[in-house]
Amino acid sequence: MARRTWPILDPALFVGSLVVYFAGTPLGLDRVAAASGVAASLGATSPEPGTRLALLVLRLGALFPLGELAARANLGAAVLAALATALLGRLCADLLAAFRPPAHARQGPRDFLHEPFLAAGAALAGGLSLAVFQTGTSAGAASATLALLAGAWLAALPILRAAGRARHGFALAGLSGLAAGVDPVAGPLLWPLAFGLWLWELRRGQRWPLWAPLLFVAALGGSTLASVAPAGNPVDLRHLLAGLWPAGIHDHLALVGTAAELCDELGVVGSLLAGLGTLALLRRAPLVAFWFGFTVVTALLLGYWPAQSGLHFEATRAGLPAALMAAAVPMSAGAAELAARLGRARMVAAIVLAGLAVVSPVLDGGTSRWRRDVHGPERLLEHALLRAPLRASVDPGTAEMDGLLRYGAVLGLRPDLEIVRRK
């Protein structure tokens, strides 16, 4: 079994990014749409399809006596976002190690000391970009989606390089099946490419593709059943299957706007490094370039700008963050391509490039990313409860208000009210 390069990189990235996420985690609801997920994590309302993995983490986070319920849910999402960043850093490190030139007498371990800096810089640039930071510190299924995607990319990399083993194929099949437990954007980003790799490995005569479909179906069925079991109502198969796939894609104008937002959040240096890395990947690993190129374009088609909010956008909330994290992979390859041309100065160049790649995403948004308003949803809930008569049956009217009122019920506010959602 191949030795893992730079094993200290994974825990260092996890702890470092977790500290930053915790520093920016709001201590309450920062958006009304998050109330439904927080209430569902404690069984106050039926979970939406594609949220079970995130709700499991939120329920575990609710056991810790740290602040109020919404703050604990946000902290649970931050842990998943830090995990996604650590997995992304490991992916970049493995990719750079695979791109090393053939060993010869003049090369040694000291010639590759710059790689962890480039991998960490690319992972932090993607993980600390504004859209990823906002979704990673707010309750919802987006953080679980990013962690699952990063794990699937890490499992797929050896297969794309024709060096994969059965454990990589089984991990990819299982994670692809678990995509039913996160945002619907995970399906279009994983299933077509995983199916293509399955056919390719089957044609190459590998044995693991014979068992991979069973693992995929088991994980898919388990995630789907976990989403409908707590509801207690008859299962609508059409609605259940529709929840596993996004409703549609944006038009070309929205795609251009979302792509411009991605470039703005990565910054000039990050965008140039990603472009240079894409060319390098096309030359040295076309399958890897195709995988992440498809991921970025599809995520942009399904994603939206961070300024948009509401349950209408919740199903595709992880689209733009997934594109930003996928863009970190060619960014690391581009930085390595540039640093390798500077000879003995590659260590200094790697540190400078990593720093420049991280500075712009971290500064994007200014103080708004650290001081998000949590009083808006609280005022809206307080106003709605004050207007409700005693012992009344309240119709929320919208899905957002339904989740907000049920969140208030979990907190013990106005136990005399009966929340009835009329369709």
JSON list of N, CA, C and O in Angstrom, two decimals, residues 114-143:
[
{"chain": "A", "resi": 114, "resn": "HIS", "atom": "N", "xyz": [7.74, 21.84, -0.81]},
{"chain": "A", "resi": 114, "resn": "HIS", "atom": "CA", "xyz": [6.80, 22.92, -1.13]},
{"chain": "A", "resi": 114, "resn": "HIS", "atom": "C", "xyz": [5.38, 22.42, -1.38]},
{"chain": "A", "resi": 114, "resn": "HIS", "atom": "O", "xyz": [4.43, 23.20, -1.38]},
{"chain": "A", "resi": 115, "resn": "GLU", "atom": "N", "xyz": [5.19, 21.12, -1.58]},
{"chain": "A", "resi": 115, "resn": "GLU", "atom": "CA", "xyz": [3.87, 20.59, -1.93]},
{"chain": "A", "resi": 115, "resn": "GLU", "atom": "C", "xyz": [2.81, 20.82, -0.85]},
{"chain": "A", "resi": 115, "resn": "GLU", "atom": "O", "xyz": [1.68, 21.22, -1.19]},
{"chain": "A", "resi": 116, "resn": "PRO", "atom": "N", "xyz": [3.09, 20.58, 0.45]},
{"chain": "A", "resi": 116, "resn": "PRO", "atom": "CA", "xyz": [2.03, 20.79, 1.44]},
{"chain": "A", "resi": 116, "resn": "PRO", "atom": "C", "xyz": [1.57, 22.25, 1.51]},
{"chain": "A", "resi": 116, "resn": "PRO", "atom": "O", "xyz": [0.40, 22.50, 1.80]},
{"chain": "A", "resi": 117, "resn": "PHE", "atom": "N", "xyz": [2.46, 23.20, 1.25]},
{"chain": "A", "resi": 117, "resn": "PHE", "atom": "CA", "xyz": [2.05, 24.60, 1.25]},
{"chain": "A", "resi": 117, "resn": "PHE", "atom": "C", "xyz": [1.08, 24.89, 0.11]},
{"chain": "A", "resi": 117, "resn": "PHE", "atom": "O", "xyz": [0.09, 25.61, 0.29]},
{"chain": "A", "resi": 118, "resn": "LEU", "atom": "N", "xyz": [1.37, 24.32, -1.07]},
{"chain": "A", "resi": 118, "resn": "LEU", "atom": "CA", "xyz": [0.48, 24.53, -2.21]},
{"chain": "A", "resi": 118, "resn": "LEU", "atom": "C", "xyz": [-0.87, 23.85, -1.99]},
{"chain": "A", "resi": 118, "resn": "LEU", "atom": "O", "xyz": [-1.93, 24.42, -2.30]},
{"chain": "A", "resi": 119, "resn": "ALA", "atom": "N", "xyz": [-0.85, 22.62, -1.45]},
{"chain": "A", "resi": 119, "resn": "ALA", "atom": "CA", "xyz": [-2.10, 21.91, -1.19]},
{"chain": "A", "resi": 119, "resn": "ALA", "atom": "C", "xyz": [-2.93, 22.63, -0.13]},
{"chain": "A", "resi": 119, "resn": "ALA", "atom": "O", "xyz": [-4.15, 22.79, -0.28]},
{"chain": "A", "resi": 120, "resn": "ALA", "atom": "N", "xyz": [-2.27, 23.07, 0.94]},
{"chain": "A", "resi": 120, "resn": "ALA", "atom": "CA", "xyz": [-3.00, 23.78, 1.99]},
{"chain": "A", "resi": 120, "resn": "ALA", "atom": "C", "xyz": [-3.53, 25.12, 1.50]},
{"chain": "A", "resi": 120, "resn": "ALA", "atom": "O", "xyz": [-4.66, 25.51, 1.83]},
{"chain": "A", "resi": 121, "resn": "GLY", "atom": "N", "xyz": [-2.74, 25.83, 0.71]},
{"chain": "A", "resi": 121, "resn": "GLY", "atom": "CA", "xyz": [-3.21, 27.12, 0.18]},
{"chain": "A", "resi": 121, "resn": "GLY", "atom": "C", "xyz": [-4.42, 26.96, -0.72]},
{"chain": "A", "resi": 121, "resn": "GLY", "atom": "O", "xyz": [-5.38, 27.74, -0.62]},
{"chain": "A", "resi": 122, "resn": "ALA", "atom": "N", "xyz": [-4.41, 25.96, -1.61]},
{"chain": "A", "resi": 122, "resn": "ALA", "atom": "CA", "xyz": [-5.55, 25.75, -2.50]},
{"chain": "A", "resi": 122, "resn": "ALA", "atom": "C", "xyz": [-6.78, 25.32, -1.71]},
{"chain": "A", "resi": 122, "resn": "ALA", "atom": "O", "xyz": [-7.90, 25.79, -1.97]},
{"chain": "A", "resi": 123, "resn": "ALA", "atom": "N", "xyz": [-6.60, 24.42, -0.72]},
{"chain": "A", "resi": 123, "resn": "ALA", "atom": "CA", "xyz": [-7.75, 23.96, 0.07]},
{"chain": "A", "resi": 123, "resn": "ALA", "atom": "C", "xyz": [-8.35, 25.10, 0.90]},
{"chain": "A", "resi": 123, "resn": "ALA", "atom": "O", "xyz": [-9.57, 25.23, 0.99]},
{"chain": "A", "resi": 124, "resn": "LEU", "atom": "N", "xyz": [-7.51, 25.93, 1.49]},
{"chain": "A", "resi": 124, "resn": "LEU", "atom": "CA", "xyz": [-8.02, 27.05, 2.28]},
{"chain": "A", "resi": 124, "resn": "LEU", "atom": "C", "xyz": [-8.65, 28.11, 1.40]},
{"chain": "A", "resi": 124, "resn": "LEU", "atom": "O", "xyz": [-9.62, 28.76, 1.80]},
{"chain": "A", "resi": 125, "resn": "ALA", "atom": "N", "xyz": [-8.10, 28.30, 0.21]},
{"chain": "A", "resi": 125, "resn": "ALA", "atom": "CA", "xyz": [-8.71, 29.27, -0.71]},
{"chain": "A", "resi": 125, "resn": "ALA", "atom": "C", "xyz": [-10.12, 28.85, -1.09]},
{"chain": "A", "resi": 125, "resn": "ALA", "atom": "O", "xyz": [-11.03, 29.68, -1.19]},
{"chain": "A", "resi": 126, "resn": "GLY", "atom": "N", "xyz": [-10.32, 27.55, -1.32]},
{"chain": "A", "resi": 126, "resn": "GLY", "atom": "CA", "xyz": [-11.67, 27.08, -1.62]},
{"chain": "A", "resi": 126, "resn": "GLY", "atom": "C", "xyz": [-12.55, 27.00, -0.39]},
{"chain": "A", "resi": 126, "resn": "GLY", "atom": "O", "xyz": [-13.73, 27.38, -0.43]},
{"chain": "A", "resi": 127, "resn": "GLY", "atom": "N", "xyz": [-12.00, 26.52, 0.73]},
{"chain": "A", "resi": 127, "resn": "GLY", "atom": "CA", "xyz": [-12.81, 26.34, 1.93]},
{"chain": "A", "resi": 127, "resn": "GLY", "atom": "C", "xyz": [-13.16, 27.62, 2.65]},
{"chain": "A", "resi": 127, "resn": "GLY", "atom": "O", "xyz": [-14.18, 27.66, 3.36]},
{"chain": "A", "resi": 128, "resn": "LEU", "atom": "N", "xyz": [-12.36, 28.67, 2.49]},
{"chain": "A", "resi": 128, "resn": "LEU", "atom": "CA", "xyz": [-12.63, 29.94, 3.17]},
{"chain": "A", "resi": 128, "resn": "LEU", "atom": "C", "xyz": [-13.19, 31.01, 2.24]},
{"chain": "A", "resi": 128, "resn": "LEU", "atom": "O", "xyz": [-13.31, 32.16, 2.64]},
{"chain": "A", "resi": 129, "resn": "SER", "atom": "N", "xyz": [-13.52, 30.64, 1.01]},
{"chain": "A", "resi": 129, "resn": "SER", "atom": "CA", "xyz": [-14.20, 31.59, 0.13]},
{"chain": "A", "resi": 129, "resn": "SER", "atom": "C", "xyz": [-15.56, 31.95, 0.71]},
{"chain": "A", "resi": 129, "resn": "SER", "atom": "O", "xyz": [-16.11, 31.23, 1.55]},
{"chain": "A", "resi": 130, "resn": "LEU", "atom": "N", "xyz": [-16.11, 33.06, 0.27]},
{"chain": "A", "resi": 130, "resn": "LEU", "atom": "CA", "xyz": [-17.29, 33.62, 0.94]},
{"chain": "A", "resi": 130, "resn": "LEU", "atom": "C", "xyz": [-18.48, 32.67, 0.92]},
{"chain": "A", "resi": 130, "resn": "LEU", "atom": "O", "xyz": [-19.13, 32.46, 1.95]},
{"chain": "A", "resi": 131, "resn": "ALA", "atom": "N", "xyz": [-18.78, 32.09, -0.24]},
{"chain": "A", "resi": 131, "resn": "ALA", "atom": "CA", "xyz": [-19.95, 31.22, -0.33]},
{"chain": "A", "resi": 131, "resn": "ALA", "atom": "C", "xyz": [-19.78, 29.97, 0.52]},
{"chain": "A", "resi": 131, "resn": "ALA", "atom": "O", "xyz": [-20.71, 29.53, 1.19]},
{"chain": "A", "resi": 132, "resn": "VAL", "atom": "N", "xyz": [-18.59, 29.37, 0.50]},
{"chain": "A", "resi": 132, "resn": "VAL", "atom": "CA", "xyz": [-18.34, 28.19, 1.31]},
{"chain": "A", "resi": 132, "resn": "VAL", "atom": "C", "xyz": [-18.38, 28.54, 2.79]},
{"chain": "A", "resi": 132, "resn": "VAL", "atom": "O", "xyz": [-18.93, 27.80, 3.62]},
{"chain": "A", "resi": 133, "resn": "PHE", "atom": "N", "xyz": [-17.83, 29.69, 3.16]},
{"chain": "A", "resi": 133, "resn": "PHE", "atom": "CA", "xyz": [-17.81, 30.11, 4.56]},
{"chain": "A", "resi": 133, "resn": "PHE", "atom": "C", "xyz": [-19.21, 30.35, 5.08]},
{"chain": "A", "resi": 133, "resn": "PHE", "atom": "O", "xyz": [-19.55, 29.96, 6.20]},
{"chain": "A", "resi": 134, "resn": "GLN", "atom": "N", "xyz": [-20.05, 30.99, 4.29]},
{"chain": "A", "resi": 134, "resn": "GLN", "atom": "CA", "xyz": [-21.41, 31.28, 4.73]},
{"chain": "A", "resi": 134, "resn": "GLN", "atom": "C", "xyz": [-22.23, 30.01, 4.86]},
{"chain": "A", "resi": 134, "resn": "GLN", "atom": "O", "xyz": [-23.00, 29.85, 5.82]},
{"chain": "A", "resi": 135, "resn": "THR", "atom": "N", "xyz": [-22.13, 29.10, 3.92]},
{"chain": "A", "resi": 135, "resn": "THR", "atom": "CA", "xyz": [-22.88, 27.85, 4.01]},
{"chain": "A", "resi": 135, "resn": "THR", "atom": "C", "xyz": [-22.29, 26.91, 5.06]},
{"chain": "A", "resi": 135, "resn": "THR", "atom": "O", "xyz": [-23.01, 26.12, 5.68]},
{"chain": "A", "resi": 136, "resn": "GLY", "atom": "N", "xyz": [-20.96, 26.99, 5.26]},
{"chain": "A", "resi": 136, "resn": "GLY", "atom": "CA", "xyz": [-20.32, 26.11, 6.21]},
{"chain": "A", "resi": 136, "resn": "GLY", "atom": "C", "xyz": [-20.53, 26.49, 7.66]},
{"chain": "A", "resi": 136, "resn": "GLY", "atom": "O", "xyz": [-20.26, 25.69, 8.56]},
{"chain": "A", "resi": 137, "resn": "THR", "atom": "N", "xyz": [-20.99, 27.70, 7.92]},
{"chain": "A", "resi": 137, "resn": "THR", "atom": "CA", "xyz": [-21.23, 28.15, 9.29]},
{"chain": "A", "resi": 137, "resn": "THR", "atom": "C", "xyz": [-22.71, 28.39, 9.55]},
{"chain": "A", "resi": 137, "resn": "THR", "atom": "O", "xyz": [-23.06, 29.08, 10.50]},
{"chain": "A", "resi": 138, "resn": "SER", "atom": "N", "xyz": [-23.57, 27.83, 8.73]},
{"chain": "A", "resi": 138, "resn": "SER", "atom": "CA", "xyz": [-25.01, 27.97, 8.88]},
{"chain": "A", "resi": 138, "resn": "SER", "atom": "C", "xyz": [-25.65, 26.60, 8.79]},
{"chain": "A", "resi": 138, "resn": "SER", "atom": "O", "xyz": [-25.26, 25.77, 7.96]},
{"chain": "A", "resi": 139, "resn": "ALA", "atom": "N", "xyz": [-26.64, 26.36, 9.63]},
{"chain": "A", "resi": 139, "resn": "ALA", "atom": "CA", "xyz": [-27.30, 25.05, 9.67]},
{"chain": "A", "resi": 139, "resn": "ALA", "atom": "C", "xyz": [-27.93, 24.74, 8.33]},
{"chain": "A", "resi": 139, "resn": "ALA", "atom": "O", "xyz": [-28.51, 25.60, 7.68]},
{"chain": "A", "resi": 140, "resn": "GLY", "atom": "N", "xyz": [-27.82, 23.49, 7.94]},
{"chain": "A", "resi": 140, "resn": "GLY", "atom": "CA", "xyz": [-28.38, 23.05, 6.67]},
{"chain": "A", "resi": 140, "resn": "GLY", "atom": "C", "xyz": [-27.61, 21.85, 6.16]},
{"chain": "A", "resi": 140, "resn": "GLY", "atom": "O", "xyz": [-26.67, 21.35, 6.80]},
{"chain": "A", "resi": 141, "resn": "ALA", "atom": "N", "xyz": [-28.00, 21.37, 4.99]},
{"chain": "A", "resi": 141, "resn": "ALA", "atom": "CA", "xyz": [-27.37, 20.18, 4.42]},
{"chain": "A", "resi": 141, "resn": "ALA", "atom": "C", "xyz": [-26.18, 20.50, 3.54]},
{"chain": "A", "resi": 141, "resn": "ALA", "atom": "O", "xyz": [-25.54, 19.58, 3.03]},
{"chain": "A", "resi": 142, "resn": "ALA", "atom": "N", "xyz": [-25.85, 21.79, 3.34]},
{"chain": "A", "resi": 142, "resn": "ALA", "atom": "CA", "xyz": [-24.78, 22.14, 2.42]},
{"chain": "A", "resi": 142, "resn": "ALA", "atom": "C", "xyz": [-23.43, 21.64, 2.90]},
{"chain": "A", "resi": 142, "resn": "ALA", "atom": "O", "xyz": [-22.61, 21.14, 2.11]},
{"chain": "A", "resi": 143, "resn": "SER", "atom": "N", "xyz": [-23.14, 21.76, 4.20]},
{"chain": "A", "resi": 143, "resn": "SER", "atom": "CA", "xyz": [-21.84, 21.31, 4.72]},
{"chain": "A", "resi": 143, "resn": "SER", "atom": "C", "xyz": [-21.67, 19.81, 4.55]},
{"chain": "A", "resi": 143, "resn": "SER", "atom": "O", "xyz": [-20.59, 19.32, 4.19]}
]
